[in-house]
Amino acid sequence: MADASAAGEGGAAELVFNDVTKRYPGRPQPAVNSLSLVVPAGDICVLVGPSGAGKTTAMKMVNRLIDITDGDITIEGRSVRAMGLTQLRRGIGYVIQQVGLFPHMDVADNIATVPRLLGWDRARISRRVDELLDLVGLDAAQDRTRYPAELSGGQRQRVGLARALAADPPLMLMDEPFGAIDPITRDRLQNEFLRLHREIRKTVIFVTHDIDEAIKMGDRIAILRQGGVLAQYATPDEILASPVDDFVASFVGADRGLKRLALTRVGDIALEPAPAMAADGIPTVPETTSLRDALSLMLTHGGRPLLVVDGSGRATGTVTVDLVSETLSNGGGRRGAAA
């Protein structure tokens, strides 16, 4: 965890749910019922399902905000039930929808909360604050002395993320972190977090009620049904291509073919050759555009092909409606697909 006696500062940690059950007195059904799954180190596992399916309960048992009734959860082979609460929680980053920043502390002091508890010296804390503000896309010189009330919702969420990362924990818990933010800011923060995750590779448990967010964010998705029963645990592409039953098929939606297109970027497929000479008015998209967004843009422009360009603006080929259709029929949606 955050010190040498736990999972180790930095890196990522394997997380295992082993037949985990949570029962509340007076309730006929468990909130979580015999949940077993393995989250490989460095993966984002999204817990998704209808209201009352036990998503947040399952997540909160990891840091023992909710006690486990039966079974166990291990981090790098160590039972969370065998660790002291302080040691356990200081080594797990925690991000919630309401952010939970301390209103009387400025940004720098909010981020420094756990490092200060761990006894870091001032110089190390100051360097870490500046590093994290830069990492989450904020201006260290301008934002470190501001207070939460002076920040936008998106900025507060970024500070909350920086605070969760402050002690470089191997594991992060994220409970509907972008749920209370407008759609445009939400999309930006999702993209920013995925970019950040590619750099830091933490193990992440991410709770959402939104299947589209789950597909976008998850390396693996655990779909829970009422009563906290695991319906399916697989990669996004596996769930969209082969839902295990009618409940999962209904939950992911009838448009699951289109959803699979969101998993593949135009730069991931074999494109048609780029025109020898630039064509006036042809729409241009970067290689990072999803096939779903590319298809939407082509349909908006009457089915015209799109010119695909790399990060330097150099044309790498064209994508057509027929090419997208062929990719989907051949198994599109590659991100997270099983080898």
Short mmCIF file of N, CA and C in Angstrom, two decimals, residues 164-322:
data_model
loop_
_atom_site.label_atom_id
_atom_site.label_comp_id
_atom_site.label_asym_id
_atom_site.label_seq_id
_atom_site.Cartn_x
_atom_site.Cartn_y
_atom_site.Cartn_z
N ALA A 164 -6.40 11.73 -4.50
CA ALA A 164 -6.42 10.26 -4.41
C ALA A 164 -5.10 9.65 -4.86
N LEU A 165 -4.39 10.34 -5.74
CA LEU A 165 -3.11 9.84 -6.25
C LEU A 165 -1.90 10.30 -5.44
N ALA A 166 -2.13 11.13 -4.44
CA ALA A 166 -1.02 11.84 -3.81
C ALA A 166 0.06 10.92 -3.27
N ALA A 167 -0.33 9.85 -2.59
CA ALA A 167 0.65 8.95 -1.98
C ALA A 167 1.02 7.79 -2.91
N ASP A 168 0.67 7.93 -4.20
CA ASP A 168 1.01 6.93 -5.21
C ASP A 168 0.49 5.55 -4.84
N PRO A 169 -0.83 5.43 -4.55
CA PRO A 169 -1.36 4.13 -4.13
C PRO A 169 -1.42 3.15 -5.30
N PRO A 170 -1.28 1.86 -5.03
CA PRO A 170 -1.39 0.87 -6.11
C PRO A 170 -2.82 0.59 -6.52
N LEU A 171 -3.79 1.04 -5.73
CA LEU A 171 -5.20 0.74 -5.96
C LEU A 171 -6.04 2.00 -5.78
N MET A 172 -7.01 2.20 -6.68
CA MET A 172 -7.92 3.34 -6.57
C MET A 172 -9.36 2.86 -6.64
N LEU A 173 -10.21 3.46 -5.83
CA LEU A 173 -11.65 3.23 -5.86
C LEU A 173 -12.32 4.50 -6.35
N MET A 174 -13.19 4.38 -7.35
CA MET A 174 -13.84 5.55 -7.93
C MET A 174 -15.34 5.28 -7.99
N ASP A 175 -16.11 6.03 -7.19
CA ASP A 175 -17.54 5.82 -7.05
C ASP A 175 -18.31 6.89 -7.81
N GLU A 176 -18.79 6.56 -9.01
CA GLU A 176 -19.51 7.51 -9.87
C GLU A 176 -18.77 8.84 -9.93
N PRO A 177 -17.48 8.87 -10.22
CA PRO A 177 -16.69 10.09 -10.06
C PRO A 177 -17.10 11.23 -11.00
N PHE A 178 -17.70 10.90 -12.14
CA PHE A 178 -18.06 11.94 -13.11
C PHE A 178 -19.57 12.11 -13.25
N GLY A 179 -20.32 11.51 -12.32
CA GLY A 179 -21.77 11.47 -12.46
C GLY A 179 -22.48 12.80 -12.29
N ALA A 180 -21.89 13.72 -11.53
CA ALA A 180 -22.57 14.98 -11.23
C ALA A 180 -22.09 16.14 -12.11
N ILE A 181 -21.44 15.81 -13.22
CA ILE A 181 -20.82 16.83 -14.08
C ILE A 181 -21.54 16.86 -15.42
N ASP A 182 -21.59 18.04 -16.05
CA ASP A 182 -22.26 18.16 -17.33
C ASP A 182 -21.62 17.26 -18.37
N PRO A 183 -22.38 16.86 -19.41
CA PRO A 183 -21.89 15.85 -20.36
C PRO A 183 -20.58 16.21 -21.05
N ILE A 184 -20.38 17.47 -21.41
CA ILE A 184 -19.15 17.85 -22.13
C ILE A 184 -17.95 17.72 -21.21
N THR A 185 -18.06 18.24 -19.99
CA THR A 185 -16.96 18.14 -19.02
C THR A 185 -16.73 16.68 -18.63
N ARG A 186 -17.81 15.94 -18.53
CA ARG A 186 -17.70 14.52 -18.18
C ARG A 186 -16.88 13.77 -19.22
N ASP A 187 -17.18 14.01 -20.49
CA ASP A 187 -16.44 13.34 -21.57
C ASP A 187 -14.96 13.72 -21.52
N ARG A 188 -14.67 14.99 -21.26
CA ARG A 188 -13.28 15.43 -21.18
C ARG A 188 -12.56 14.77 -20.02
N LEU A 189 -13.23 14.67 -18.86
CA LEU A 189 -12.59 14.06 -17.70
C LEU A 189 -12.39 12.56 -17.90
N GLN A 190 -13.34 11.91 -18.55
CA GLN A 190 -13.16 10.50 -18.87
C GLN A 190 -11.91 10.31 -19.73
N ASN A 191 -11.80 11.12 -20.77
CA ASN A 191 -10.64 11.02 -21.67
C ASN A 191 -9.35 11.33 -20.94
N GLU A 192 -9.41 12.34 -20.06
CA GLU A 192 -8.21 12.72 -19.30
C GLU A 192 -7.79 11.60 -18.36
N PHE A 193 -8.78 10.96 -17.73
CA PHE A 193 -8.43 9.88 -16.82
C PHE A 193 -7.84 8.69 -17.57
N LEU A 194 -8.40 8.36 -18.73
CA LEU A 194 -7.85 7.25 -19.52
C LEU A 194 -6.43 7.56 -19.97
N ARG A 195 -6.17 8.82 -20.34
CA ARG A 195 -4.80 9.22 -20.70
C ARG A 195 -3.89 9.06 -19.48
N LEU A 196 -4.37 9.53 -18.34
CA LEU A 196 -3.60 9.45 -17.11
C LEU A 196 -3.32 8.00 -16.74
N HIS A 197 -4.33 7.15 -16.89
CA HIS A 197 -4.17 5.75 -16.52
C HIS A 197 -3.13 5.06 -17.39
N ARG A 198 -3.03 5.46 -18.64
CA ARG A 198 -2.01 4.86 -19.51
C ARG A 198 -0.61 5.18 -18.99
N GLU A 199 -0.48 6.31 -18.28
CA GLU A 199 0.82 6.70 -17.73
C GLU A 199 1.10 6.03 -16.39
N ILE A 200 0.10 5.96 -15.52
CA ILE A 200 0.34 5.54 -14.14
C ILE A 200 -0.03 4.08 -13.87
N ARG A 201 -0.93 3.49 -14.69
CA ARG A 201 -1.29 2.08 -14.60
C ARG A 201 -1.61 1.63 -13.18
N LYS A 202 -2.55 2.29 -12.55
CA LYS A 202 -3.05 1.83 -11.26
C LYS A 202 -4.14 0.78 -11.48
N THR A 203 -4.37 -0.05 -10.47
CA THR A 203 -5.54 -0.91 -10.47
C THR A 203 -6.72 -0.07 -10.00
N VAL A 204 -7.82 -0.12 -10.74
CA VAL A 204 -8.95 0.77 -10.45
C VAL A 204 -10.25 -0.02 -10.39
N ILE A 205 -11.02 0.21 -9.32
CA ILE A 205 -12.41 -0.24 -9.27
C ILE A 205 -13.27 1.00 -9.50
N PHE A 206 -14.08 0.96 -10.54
CA PHE A 206 -14.83 2.14 -11.00
C PHE A 206 -16.31 1.77 -11.00
N VAL A 207 -17.10 2.47 -10.22
CA VAL A 207 -18.54 2.20 -10.12
C VAL A 207 -19.31 3.19 -10.97
N THR A 208 -20.24 2.68 -11.78
CA THR A 208 -21.12 3.55 -12.56
C THR A 208 -22.43 2.82 -12.79
N HIS A 209 -23.49 3.59 -13.08
CA HIS A 209 -24.76 2.99 -13.48
C HIS A 209 -24.93 3.04 -15.00
N ASP A 210 -23.96 3.67 -15.69
CA ASP A 210 -24.05 3.99 -17.11
C ASP A 210 -23.24 2.98 -17.92
N ILE A 211 -23.92 2.13 -18.70
CA ILE A 211 -23.21 1.10 -19.46
C ILE A 211 -22.28 1.72 -20.50
N ASP A 212 -22.64 2.86 -21.08
CA ASP A 212 -21.75 3.50 -22.05
C ASP A 212 -20.44 3.94 -21.39
N GLU A 213 -20.54 4.48 -20.17
CA GLU A 213 -19.33 4.86 -19.44
C GLU A 213 -18.51 3.61 -19.09
N ALA A 214 -19.20 2.54 -18.72
CA ALA A 214 -18.50 1.30 -18.39
C ALA A 214 -17.72 0.78 -19.59
N ILE A 215 -18.34 0.81 -20.75
CA ILE A 215 -17.68 0.32 -21.97
C ILE A 215 -16.48 1.19 -22.31
N LYS A 216 -16.63 2.48 -22.14
CA LYS A 216 -15.53 3.39 -22.47
C LYS A 216 -14.38 3.26 -21.49
N MET A 217 -14.67 3.12 -20.20
CA MET A 217 -13.64 3.21 -19.18
C MET A 217 -13.00 1.87 -18.84
N GLY A 218 -13.72 0.77 -19.00
CA GLY A 218 -13.27 -0.49 -18.43
C GLY A 218 -12.36 -1.33 -19.30
N ASP A 219 -11.31 -1.91 -18.69
CA ASP A 219 -10.61 -3.03 -19.30
C ASP A 219 -11.45 -4.29 -19.13
N ARG A 220 -12.15 -4.35 -17.99
CA ARG A 220 -13.06 -5.45 -17.68
C ARG A 220 -14.30 -4.86 -17.03
N ILE A 221 -15.44 -5.50 -17.29
CA ILE A 221 -16.71 -5.03 -16.74
C ILE A 221 -17.36 -6.16 -15.96
N ALA A 222 -17.79 -5.84 -14.74
CA ALA A 222 -18.58 -6.78 -13.93
C ALA A 222 -20.01 -6.26 -13.90
N ILE A 223 -20.93 -6.99 -14.53
CA ILE A 223 -22.34 -6.61 -14.53
C ILE A 223 -23.03 -7.36 -13.39
N LEU A 224 -23.61 -6.59 -12.47
CA LEU A 224 -24.31 -7.16 -11.32
C LEU A 224 -25.81 -7.05 -11.52
N ARG A 225 -26.52 -8.07 -11.09
CA ARG A 225 -27.98 -8.02 -11.13
C ARG A 225 -28.51 -7.80 -9.71
N GLN A 226 -29.82 -7.62 -9.57
CA GLN A 226 -30.41 -7.40 -8.26
C GLN A 226 -29.99 -8.48 -7.29
N GLY A 227 -29.73 -8.07 -6.05
CA GLY A 227 -29.27 -9.01 -5.04
C GLY A 227 -27.78 -9.20 -5.02
N GLY A 228 -27.07 -8.36 -5.80
CA GLY A 228 -25.61 -8.41 -5.77
C GLY A 228 -25.02 -9.66 -6.36
N VAL A 229 -25.70 -10.25 -7.36
CA VAL A 229 -25.20 -11.47 -8.01
C VAL A 229 -24.48 -11.08 -9.29
N LEU A 230 -23.30 -11.64 -9.50
CA LEU A 230 -22.52 -11.36 -10.70
C LEU A 230 -23.16 -12.05 -11.90
N ALA A 231 -23.57 -11.24 -12.89
CA ALA A 231 -24.18 -11.80 -14.10
C ALA A 231 -23.14 -12.16 -15.14
N GLN A 232 -22.17 -11.27 -15.35
CA GLN A 232 -21.09 -11.54 -16.31
C GLN A 232 -19.90 -10.67 -15.99
N TYR A 233 -18.72 -11.26 -16.14
CA TYR A 233 -17.46 -10.54 -15.92
C TYR A 233 -16.57 -10.85 -17.11
N ALA A 234 -16.28 -9.82 -17.91
CA ALA A 234 -15.51 -10.03 -19.13
C ALA A 234 -15.04 -8.69 -19.65
N THR A 235 -14.31 -8.71 -20.76
CA THR A 235 -13.91 -7.47 -21.42
C THR A 235 -15.13 -6.81 -22.04
N PRO A 236 -15.07 -5.50 -22.30
CA PRO A 236 -16.20 -4.84 -22.96
C PRO A 236 -16.60 -5.52 -24.27
N ASP A 237 -15.61 -5.89 -25.09
CA ASP A 237 -15.94 -6.50 -26.37
C ASP A 237 -16.62 -7.85 -26.19
N GLU A 238 -16.15 -8.65 -25.24
CA GLU A 238 -16.77 -9.96 -25.01
C GLU A 238 -18.21 -9.81 -24.56
N ILE A 239 -18.48 -8.83 -23.68
CA ILE A 239 -19.84 -8.62 -23.19
C ILE A 239 -20.75 -8.15 -24.32
N LEU A 240 -20.26 -7.23 -25.16
CA LEU A 240 -21.09 -6.73 -26.26
C LEU A 240 -21.30 -7.78 -27.34
N ALA A 241 -20.27 -8.58 -27.61
CA ALA A 241 -20.38 -9.59 -28.66
C ALA A 241 -21.16 -10.82 -28.19
N SER A 242 -21.02 -11.19 -26.91
CA SER A 242 -21.62 -12.44 -26.43
C SER A 242 -22.20 -12.27 -25.02
N PRO A 243 -23.29 -11.49 -24.89
CA PRO A 243 -23.92 -11.38 -23.57
C PRO A 243 -24.38 -12.75 -23.09
N VAL A 244 -24.15 -13.02 -21.80
CA VAL A 244 -24.33 -14.38 -21.29
C VAL A 244 -25.80 -14.78 -21.19
N ASP A 245 -26.71 -13.78 -21.05
CA ASP A 245 -28.13 -14.10 -20.94
C ASP A 245 -28.95 -12.88 -21.33
N ASP A 246 -30.28 -13.03 -21.25
CA ASP A 246 -31.19 -11.96 -21.68
C ASP A 246 -31.04 -10.72 -20.81
N PHE A 247 -30.75 -10.92 -19.51
CA PHE A 247 -30.58 -9.76 -18.63
C PHE A 247 -29.41 -8.90 -19.08
N VAL A 248 -28.27 -9.53 -19.36
CA VAL A 248 -27.10 -8.77 -19.81
C VAL A 248 -27.36 -8.14 -21.17
N ALA A 249 -27.98 -8.89 -22.09
CA ALA A 249 -28.28 -8.34 -23.41
C ALA A 249 -29.18 -7.11 -23.31
N SER A 250 -30.18 -7.19 -22.45
CA SER A 250 -31.09 -6.05 -22.26
C SER A 250 -30.37 -4.89 -21.62
N PHE A 251 -29.50 -5.20 -20.64
CA PHE A 251 -28.80 -4.12 -19.93
C PHE A 251 -27.84 -3.36 -20.84
N VAL A 252 -27.10 -4.06 -21.69
CA VAL A 252 -26.15 -3.37 -22.56
C VAL A 252 -26.84 -2.68 -23.72
N GLY A 253 -28.07 -3.12 -24.06
CA GLY A 253 -28.85 -2.40 -25.06
C GLY A 253 -28.87 -3.06 -26.42
N ALA A 254 -29.94 -2.79 -27.17
CA ALA A 254 -30.10 -3.37 -28.50
C ALA A 254 -29.08 -2.83 -29.50
N ASP A 255 -28.46 -1.69 -29.17
CA ASP A 255 -27.47 -1.09 -30.08
C ASP A 255 -26.06 -1.55 -29.75
N ARG A 256 -25.93 -2.77 -29.21
CA ARG A 256 -24.60 -3.19 -28.77
C ARG A 256 -23.61 -3.31 -29.93
N GLY A 257 -24.12 -3.52 -31.17
CA GLY A 257 -23.23 -3.52 -32.33
C GLY A 257 -22.57 -2.17 -32.51
N LEU A 258 -23.35 -1.11 -32.37
CA LEU A 258 -22.78 0.24 -32.46
C LEU A 258 -21.85 0.52 -31.29
N LYS A 259 -22.20 0.03 -30.12
CA LYS A 259 -21.35 0.23 -28.95
C LYS A 259 -19.97 -0.41 -29.17
N ARG A 260 -19.93 -1.54 -29.87
CA ARG A 260 -18.64 -2.19 -30.14
C ARG A 260 -17.74 -1.29 -30.98
N LEU A 261 -18.36 -0.49 -31.85
CA LEU A 261 -17.56 0.41 -32.69
C LEU A 261 -16.85 1.47 -31.85
N ALA A 262 -17.36 1.75 -30.65
CA ALA A 262 -16.71 2.75 -29.79
C ALA A 262 -15.39 2.23 -29.23
N LEU A 263 -15.14 0.92 -29.34
CA LEU A 263 -13.94 0.33 -28.76
C LEU A 263 -12.74 0.36 -29.70
N THR A 264 -12.98 0.69 -30.96
CA THR A 264 -11.90 0.67 -31.94
C THR A 264 -11.70 2.05 -32.53
N ARG A 265 -10.46 2.46 -32.68
CA ARG A 265 -10.12 3.75 -33.29
C ARG A 265 -9.86 3.56 -34.77
N VAL A 266 -10.07 4.62 -35.53
CA VAL A 266 -9.84 4.51 -36.98
C VAL A 266 -8.37 4.18 -37.26
N GLY A 267 -7.48 4.60 -36.37
CA GLY A 267 -6.07 4.30 -36.57
C GLY A 267 -5.72 2.85 -36.32
N ASP A 268 -6.69 2.06 -35.76
CA ASP A 268 -6.42 0.66 -35.47
C ASP A 268 -6.74 -0.27 -36.64
N ILE A 269 -7.39 0.24 -37.67
CA ILE A 269 -7.83 -0.63 -38.76
C ILE A 269 -7.04 -0.33 -40.04
N ALA A 270 -7.11 -1.25 -41.00
CA ALA A 270 -6.46 -1.05 -42.30
C ALA A 270 -7.32 -0.09 -43.13
N LEU A 271 -6.82 1.11 -43.34
CA LEU A 271 -7.58 2.15 -44.02
C LEU A 271 -7.45 2.03 -45.54
N GLU A 272 -8.41 2.65 -46.22
CA GLU A 272 -8.27 2.82 -47.66
C GLU A 272 -7.15 3.83 -47.92
N PRO A 273 -6.50 3.76 -49.09
CA PRO A 273 -5.43 4.74 -49.37
C PRO A 273 -5.95 6.17 -49.34
N ALA A 274 -5.10 7.08 -48.88
CA ALA A 274 -5.45 8.51 -48.91
C ALA A 274 -5.40 8.99 -50.36
N PRO A 275 -6.24 9.96 -50.71
CA PRO A 275 -6.19 10.49 -52.08
C PRO A 275 -4.82 11.10 -52.38
N ALA A 276 -4.39 10.97 -53.64
CA ALA A 276 -3.08 11.49 -54.03
C ALA A 276 -2.99 12.98 -53.83
N MET A 277 -4.10 13.67 -54.05
CA MET A 277 -4.14 15.12 -53.86
C MET A 277 -5.26 15.44 -52.88
N ALA A 278 -5.04 16.45 -52.07
CA ALA A 278 -6.04 16.83 -51.08
C ALA A 278 -7.34 17.20 -51.78
N ALA A 279 -8.46 16.65 -51.26
CA ALA A 279 -9.77 16.94 -51.84
C ALA A 279 -10.43 18.05 -51.03
N ASP A 280 -10.91 19.04 -51.72
CA ASP A 280 -11.55 20.17 -51.04
C ASP A 280 -12.80 19.70 -50.30
N GLY A 281 -12.91 20.12 -49.05
CA GLY A 281 -14.13 19.87 -48.28
C GLY A 281 -14.25 18.50 -47.66
N ILE A 282 -13.29 17.61 -47.89
CA ILE A 282 -13.39 16.28 -47.28
C ILE A 282 -13.18 16.39 -45.77
N PRO A 283 -14.09 15.83 -44.97
CA PRO A 283 -13.93 15.91 -43.51
C PRO A 283 -12.67 15.17 -43.07
N THR A 284 -12.03 15.71 -42.05
CA THR A 284 -10.78 15.15 -41.54
C THR A 284 -10.94 14.77 -40.08
N VAL A 285 -10.42 13.60 -39.71
CA VAL A 285 -10.49 13.16 -38.31
C VAL A 285 -9.13 12.62 -37.88
N PRO A 286 -8.79 12.75 -36.61
CA PRO A 286 -7.53 12.17 -36.12
C PRO A 286 -7.63 10.66 -36.00
N GLU A 287 -6.49 10.00 -35.94
CA GLU A 287 -6.44 8.54 -35.82
C GLU A 287 -7.10 8.02 -34.55
N THR A 288 -7.21 8.88 -33.54
CA THR A 288 -7.79 8.47 -32.26
C THR A 288 -9.32 8.45 -32.26
N THR A 289 -9.95 8.89 -33.34
CA THR A 289 -11.41 8.90 -33.42
C THR A 289 -11.95 7.48 -33.40
N SER A 290 -13.00 7.23 -32.61
CA SER A 290 -13.60 5.89 -32.58
C SER A 290 -14.36 5.64 -33.88
N LEU A 291 -14.50 4.37 -34.22
CA LEU A 291 -15.27 4.03 -35.42
C LEU A 291 -16.72 4.47 -35.29
N ARG A 292 -17.24 4.46 -34.08
CA ARG A 292 -18.62 4.92 -33.87
C ARG A 292 -18.74 6.40 -34.20
N ASP A 293 -17.80 7.21 -33.73
CA ASP A 293 -17.85 8.64 -34.03
C ASP A 293 -17.59 8.90 -35.51
N ALA A 294 -16.69 8.11 -36.10
CA ALA A 294 -16.41 8.26 -37.52
C ALA A 294 -17.65 7.95 -38.35
N LEU A 295 -18.35 6.88 -37.99
CA LEU A 295 -19.57 6.51 -38.72
C LEU A 295 -20.62 7.61 -38.59
N SER A 296 -20.78 8.14 -37.38
CA SER A 296 -21.74 9.23 -37.17
C SER A 296 -21.42 10.43 -38.05
N LEU A 297 -20.13 10.78 -38.13
CA LEU A 297 -19.72 11.93 -38.93
C LEU A 297 -19.95 11.67 -40.42
N MET A 298 -19.66 10.45 -40.86
CA MET A 298 -19.88 10.13 -42.27
C MET A 298 -21.36 10.20 -42.63
N LEU A 299 -22.21 9.70 -41.75
CA LEU A 299 -23.65 9.76 -42.02
C LEU A 299 -24.14 11.20 -42.02
N THR A 300 -23.57 12.03 -41.16
CA THR A 300 -23.92 13.45 -41.14
C THR A 300 -23.56 14.13 -42.46
N HIS A 301 -22.49 13.66 -43.09
CA HIS A 301 -22.02 14.24 -44.36
C HIS A 301 -22.44 13.38 -45.56
N GLY A 302 -23.58 12.75 -45.45
CA GLY A 302 -24.12 12.03 -46.59
C GLY A 302 -23.36 10.79 -46.98
N GLY A 303 -22.64 10.19 -46.05
CA GLY A 303 -21.91 8.96 -46.34
C GLY A 303 -20.55 9.17 -46.96
N ARG A 304 -20.08 10.42 -47.01
CA ARG A 304 -18.77 10.68 -47.62
C ARG A 304 -17.64 10.09 -46.76
N PRO A 305 -16.56 9.62 -47.40
CA PRO A 305 -15.41 9.10 -46.64
C PRO A 305 -14.78 10.21 -45.80
N LEU A 306 -13.99 9.78 -44.83
CA LEU A 306 -13.25 10.72 -43.99
C LEU A 306 -11.76 10.52 -44.23
N LEU A 307 -11.04 11.64 -44.24
CA LEU A 307 -9.58 11.60 -44.34
C LEU A 307 -9.02 11.46 -42.92
N VAL A 308 -8.19 10.47 -42.69
CA VAL A 308 -7.62 10.20 -41.37
C VAL A 308 -6.20 10.77 -41.32
N VAL A 309 -5.90 11.52 -40.25
CA VAL A 309 -4.58 12.13 -40.12
C VAL A 309 -3.96 11.72 -38.79
N ASP A 310 -2.61 11.66 -38.77
CA ASP A 310 -1.91 11.32 -37.54
C ASP A 310 -1.68 12.57 -36.70
N GLY A 311 -0.91 12.42 -35.61
CA GLY A 311 -0.69 13.53 -34.70
C GLY A 311 0.02 14.71 -35.31
N SER A 312 0.71 14.47 -36.43
CA SER A 312 1.42 15.54 -37.12
C SER A 312 0.59 16.17 -38.23
N GLY A 313 -0.65 15.70 -38.40
CA GLY A 313 -1.50 16.23 -39.45
C GLY A 313 -1.27 15.57 -40.81
N ARG A 314 -0.47 14.51 -40.83
CA ARG A 314 -0.19 13.82 -42.09
C ARG A 314 -1.30 12.81 -42.38
N ALA A 315 -1.80 12.81 -43.63
CA ALA A 315 -2.86 11.88 -44.00
C ALA A 315 -2.34 10.44 -44.01
N THR A 316 -3.07 9.55 -43.33
CA THR A 316 -2.67 8.14 -43.27
C THR A 316 -3.62 7.23 -44.03
N GLY A 317 -4.73 7.76 -44.51
CA GLY A 317 -5.68 6.96 -45.27
C GLY A 317 -7.07 7.53 -45.16
N THR A 318 -8.04 6.79 -45.69
CA THR A 318 -9.44 7.21 -45.59
C THR A 318 -10.25 6.07 -45.00
N VAL A 319 -11.34 6.44 -44.32
CA VAL A 319 -12.26 5.47 -43.76
C VAL A 319 -13.61 5.70 -44.42
N THR A 320 -14.29 4.60 -44.77
CA THR A 320 -15.58 4.66 -45.46
C THR A 320 -16.63 3.93 -44.65
N VAL A 321 -17.90 4.15 -44.98
CA VAL A 321 -19.00 3.44 -44.31
C VAL A 321 -18.85 1.94 -44.52
N ASP A 322 -18.50 1.53 -45.73
CA ASP A 322 -18.33 0.10 -46.02
C ASP A 322 -17.21 -0.51 -45.18
#
